[in-house]
PDB file of C-alpha atoms and ligand atoms in Angstrom:
ATOM      1  CA  UNK A  17       1.877  17.892  28.282  1.00  0.00           C
ATOM      2  CA  UNK A  18       1.483  15.958  31.515  1.00  0.00           C
ATOM      3  CA  UNK A  19      -0.096  12.835  30.069  1.00  0.00           C
ATOM      4  CA  UNK A  20       2.043  12.513  26.950  1.00  0.00           C
ATOM      5  CA  UNK A  21       4.134   9.331  27.002  1.00  0.00           C
ATOM      6  CA  UNK A  22       7.019  10.784  25.006  1.00  0.00           C
ATOM      7  CA  UNK A  23       7.124  13.966  27.126  1.00  0.00           C
ATOM      8  CA  UNK A  24       7.523  11.619  30.114  1.00  0.00           C
ATOM      9  CA  UNK A  25      10.369   9.858  28.320  1.00  0.00           C
ATOM     10  CA  UNK A  26      12.025  13.259  27.690  1.00  0.00           C
ATOM     11  CA  UNK A  27      11.994  14.140  31.416  1.00  0.00           C
ATOM     12  CA  UNK A  28      12.912  10.582  32.426  1.00  0.00           C
ATOM     13  CA  UNK A  29       9.772   9.704  34.403  1.00  0.00           C
ATOM     14  CA  UNK A  30       9.248   6.869  31.901  1.00  0.00           C
ATOM     15  CA  UNK A  31      12.480   4.966  31.198  1.00  0.00           C
ATOM     16  CA  UNK A  32      13.886   4.500  27.709  1.00  0.00           C
ATOM     17  CA  UNK A  33      16.981   3.099  26.067  1.00  0.00           C
ATOM     18  CA  UNK A  34      18.607   6.308  24.884  1.00  0.00           C
ATOM     19  CA  UNK A  35      20.670   6.279  21.714  1.00  0.00           C
ATOM     20  CA  UNK A  36      21.364  10.006  21.256  1.00  0.00           C
ATOM     21  CA  UNK A  37      20.465  13.283  22.939  1.00  0.00           C
ATOM     22  CA  UNK A  38      21.190  16.978  22.547  1.00  0.00           C
ATOM     23  CA  UNK A  39      19.379  20.156  23.658  1.00  0.00           C
ATOM     24  CA  UNK A  40      16.622  19.668  21.075  1.00  0.00           C
ATOM     25  CA  UNK A  41      16.466  16.002  20.148  1.00  0.00           C
ATOM     26  CA  UNK A  42      16.102  12.661  21.896  1.00  0.00           C
ATOM     27  CA  UNK A  43      16.495   9.299  20.164  1.00  0.00           C
ATOM     28  CA  UNK A  44      15.638   6.036  21.905  1.00  0.00           C
ATOM     29  CA  UNK A  45      14.933   2.431  20.985  1.00  0.00           C
ATOM     30  CA  UNK A  46      11.357   1.538  20.073  1.00  0.00           C
ATOM     31  CA  UNK A  47       9.839  -0.803  22.668  1.00  0.00           C
ATOM     32  CA  UNK A  48       8.341  -2.994  19.921  1.00  0.00           C
ATOM     33  CA  UNK A  49      10.948  -3.044  17.134  1.00  0.00           C
ATOM     34  CA  UNK A  50       9.890  -4.032  13.623  1.00  0.00           C
ATOM     35  CA  UNK A  51      13.479  -4.128  12.307  1.00  0.00           C
ATOM     36  CA  UNK A  52      16.887  -4.941  13.847  1.00  0.00           C
ATOM     37  CA  UNK A  53      17.392  -1.186  14.205  1.00  0.00           C
ATOM     38  CA  UNK A  54      14.239   0.695  15.223  1.00  0.00           C
ATOM     39  CA  UNK A  55      14.843   4.024  16.904  1.00  0.00           C
ATOM     40  CA  UNK A  56      12.388   6.835  17.583  1.00  0.00           C
ATOM     41  CA  UNK A  57      13.674  10.385  17.100  1.00  0.00           C
ATOM     42  CA  UNK A  58      11.636  13.050  18.850  1.00  0.00           C
ATOM     43  CA  UNK A  59      11.752  16.789  19.619  1.00  0.00           C
ATOM     44  CA  UNK A  60      12.276  17.563  23.317  1.00  0.00           C
ATOM     45  CA  UNK A  61       9.212  19.818  23.314  1.00  0.00           C
ATOM     46  CA  UNK A  62       5.673  18.635  22.738  1.00  0.00           C
ATOM     47  CA  UNK A  63       4.729  18.925  19.077  1.00  0.00           C
ATOM     48  CA  UNK A  64       1.705  16.778  18.326  1.00  0.00           C
ATOM     49  CA  UNK A  65       2.362  15.925  14.692  1.00  0.00           C
ATOM     50  CA  UNK A  66       3.534  17.363  11.395  1.00  0.00           C
ATOM     51  CA  UNK A  67       0.444  19.621  11.279  1.00  0.00           C
ATOM     52  CA  UNK A  68       1.853  21.460  14.308  1.00  0.00           C
ATOM     53  CA  UNK A  69       5.199  22.379  12.768  1.00  0.00           C
ATOM     54  CA  UNK A  70       5.541  26.163  12.525  1.00  0.00           C
ATOM     55  CA  UNK A  71       8.055  29.007  12.661  1.00  0.00           C
ATOM     56  CA  UNK A  72       7.869  28.741  16.475  1.00  0.00           C
ATOM     57  CA  UNK A  73       9.265  25.204  16.648  1.00  0.00           C
ATOM     58  CA  UNK A  74      10.989  24.542  13.317  1.00  0.00           C
ATOM     59  CA  UNK A  75      14.409  24.698  14.983  1.00  0.00           C
ATOM     60  CA  UNK A  76      13.558  21.373  16.659  1.00  0.00           C
ATOM     61  CA  UNK A  77      12.720  19.863  13.286  1.00  0.00           C
ATOM     62  CA  UNK A  78      15.930  21.002  11.645  1.00  0.00           C
ATOM     63  CA  UNK A  79      17.864  19.666  14.625  1.00  0.00           C
ATOM     64  CA  UNK A  80      16.137  16.296  14.198  1.00  0.00           C
ATOM     65  CA  UNK A  81      17.148  16.099  10.545  1.00  0.00           C
ATOM     66  CA  UNK A  82      20.669  17.269  11.347  1.00  0.00           C
ATOM     67  CA  UNK A  83      20.987  14.520  13.979  1.00  0.00           C
ATOM     68  CA  UNK A  84      19.881  11.683  11.680  1.00  0.00           C
ATOM     69  CA  UNK A  85      23.351  11.057  10.255  1.00  0.00           C
ATOM     70  CA  UNK A  86      24.899  10.747  13.726  1.00  0.00           C
ATOM     71  CA  UNK A  87      22.085   8.525  15.015  1.00  0.00           C
ATOM     72  CA  UNK A  88      22.356   6.296  11.936  1.00  0.00           C
ATOM     73  CA  UNK A  89      26.091   6.114  12.493  1.00  0.00           C
ATOM     74  CA  UNK A  90      25.665   5.194  16.186  1.00  0.00           C
ATOM     75  CA  UNK A  91      23.199   2.468  15.155  1.00  0.00           C
ATOM     76  CA  UNK A  92      25.571   1.128  12.496  1.00  0.00           C
ATOM     77  CA  UNK A  93      23.278   1.711   9.520  1.00  0.00           C
ATOM     78  CA  UNK A  94      24.691   4.909   8.026  1.00  0.00           C
ATOM     79  CA  UNK A  95      26.500   3.181   5.174  1.00  0.00           C
ATOM     80  CA  UNK A  96      24.030   0.411   4.337  1.00  0.00           C
ATOM     81  CA  UNK A  97      20.987   2.665   4.496  1.00  0.00           C
ATOM     82  CA  UNK A  98      17.806   3.027   6.470  1.00  0.00           C
ATOM     83  CA  UNK A  99      14.308   4.430   6.290  1.00  0.00           C
ATOM     84  CA  UNK A 100      12.773   7.371   8.138  1.00  0.00           C
ATOM     85  CA  UNK A 101       9.021   7.124   8.695  1.00  0.00           C
ATOM     86  CA  UNK A 102       6.703   9.717  10.198  1.00  0.00           C
ATOM     87  CA  UNK A 103       3.049   8.791  10.723  1.00  0.00           C
ATOM     88  CA  UNK A 104       0.518  11.604  11.102  1.00  0.00           C
ATOM     89  CA  UNK A 105      -3.026  11.304  12.407  1.00  0.00           C
ATOM     90  CA  UNK A 106      -5.559   8.525  12.167  1.00  0.00           C
ATOM     91  CA  UNK A 107      -5.183   7.555   8.509  1.00  0.00           C
ATOM     92  CA  UNK A 108      -1.400   7.778   8.862  1.00  0.00           C
ATOM     93  CA  UNK A 109      -1.530   5.296  11.741  1.00  0.00           C
ATOM     94  CA  UNK A 110      -0.063   7.558  14.399  1.00  0.00           C
ATOM     95  CA  UNK A 111      -0.481   5.957  17.841  1.00  0.00           C
ATOM     96  CA  UNK A 112       1.560   8.321  20.017  1.00  0.00           C
ATOM     97  CA  UNK A 113       0.610  11.955  19.533  1.00  0.00           C
ATOM     98  CA  UNK A 114       4.042  13.463  20.080  1.00  0.00           C
ATOM     99  CA  UNK A 115       5.829  13.962  16.756  1.00  0.00           C
ATOM    100  CA  UNK A 116       8.361  11.214  16.103  1.00  0.00           C
ATOM    101  CA  UNK A 117      10.404   9.797  13.271  1.00  0.00           C
ATOM    102  CA  UNK A 118      10.999   6.052  13.110  1.00  0.00           C
ATOM    103  CA  UNK A 119      14.543   5.221  11.978  1.00  0.00           C
ATOM    104  CA  UNK A 120      14.433   1.673  10.604  1.00  0.00           C
ATOM    105  CA  UNK A 121      17.270  -0.451   9.303  1.00  0.00           C
ATOM    106  CA  UNK A 122      19.659  -3.293   9.922  1.00  0.00           C
ATOM    107  CA  UNK A 123      18.110  -5.438   7.193  1.00  0.00           C
ATOM    108  CA  UNK A 124      16.788  -5.040   3.668  1.00  0.00           C
ATOM    109  CA  UNK A 125      13.442  -3.368   4.325  1.00  0.00           C
ATOM    110  CA  UNK A 126      10.355  -4.653   2.539  1.00  0.00           C
ATOM    111  CA  UNK A 127       6.790  -3.400   2.453  1.00  0.00           C
ATOM    112  CA  UNK A 128       7.656  -0.216   0.583  1.00  0.00           C
ATOM    113  CA  UNK A 129       4.588   2.013   0.357  1.00  0.00           C
ATOM    114  CA  UNK A 130       6.230   4.580  -1.884  1.00  0.00           C
TER     115      UNK A 130
HETATM  116  P1  5GP B 213       3.362   5.499  15.844  1.00  0.00           P
HETATM  117  O1  5GP B 213       2.489   4.298  15.608  1.00  0.00           O
HETATM  118  O2  5GP B 213       2.670   6.549  16.686  1.00  0.00           O
HETATM  119  O3  5GP B 213       3.979   6.058  14.599  1.00  0.00           O
HETATM  120  O4  5GP B 213       4.604   4.960  16.670  1.00  0.00           O
HETATM  121  C1  5GP B 213       4.617   4.876  18.051  1.00  0.00           C
HETATM  122  C2  5GP B 213       5.750   3.952  18.422  1.00  0.00           C
HETATM  123  O5  5GP B 213       6.007   4.094  19.810  1.00  0.00           O
HETATM  124  C3  5GP B 213       5.450   2.468  18.192  1.00  0.00           C
HETATM  125  O6  5GP B 213       6.400   1.929  17.267  1.00  0.00           O
HETATM  126  C4  5GP B 213       5.564   1.844  19.589  1.00  0.00           C
HETATM  127  O7  5GP B 213       6.169   0.570  19.573  1.00  0.00           O
HETATM  128  C5  5GP B 213       6.408   2.865  20.320  1.00  0.00           C
HETATM  129  N1  5GP B 213       6.163   2.912  21.750  1.00  0.00           N
HETATM  130  C6  5GP B 213       4.946   2.934  22.370  1.00  0.00           C
HETATM  131  N2  5GP B 213       5.107   3.009  23.700  1.00  0.00           N
HETATM  132  C7  5GP B 213       6.447   3.044  23.923  1.00  0.00           C
HETATM  133  C8  5GP B 213       7.238   3.134  25.123  1.00  0.00           C
HETATM  134  O8  5GP B 213       6.739   3.208  26.252  1.00  0.00           O
HETATM  135  N3  5GP B 213       8.591   3.134  24.972  1.00  0.00           N
HETATM  136  C9  5GP B 213       9.170   3.056  23.756  1.00  0.00           C
HETATM  137  N4  5GP B 213      10.514   3.061  23.726  1.00  0.00           N
HETATM  138  N5  5GP B 213       8.470   2.985  22.599  1.00  0.00           N
HETATM  139  C10 5GP B 213       7.117   2.990  22.698  1.00  0.00           C
HETATM  140 ZN1   ZN B 214       4.645  15.136  24.303  1.00  0.00          ZN
END
């Protein structure tokens, strides 16, 4: 996906502040944080959104979930807690169409939707 911003971040042609990386997962700081800790966790292949998750790419998704504990620990929020948010599509408010999970924390989070 040549014109996908997050694919460019994966290959390094767009810079990012990396927090964690393995063969499947990249986590980096959100450029416009809405909480003291605001990290984006993405698969290192292009998956547009949750509608695109399938048997072909589910390994990337399990690796994302497996990495959350370590990323939360690196960010210093593992014990106090945090929120994972994944927006999908227009009504979900997704702006960047490369699947990503927002890890938010570092303060008592308000604005609970559910
Ligand atoms: P969405 O609204 O799609 O769920 O979230 C996209 C997120 O990507 C937003 O929180 C936005 O601040 C972040 N973002 C957009 N462009 C960049 C960028 O170039 N670098 C980084 N690190 N984050 C970005
Ligand atoms: Zn992409």
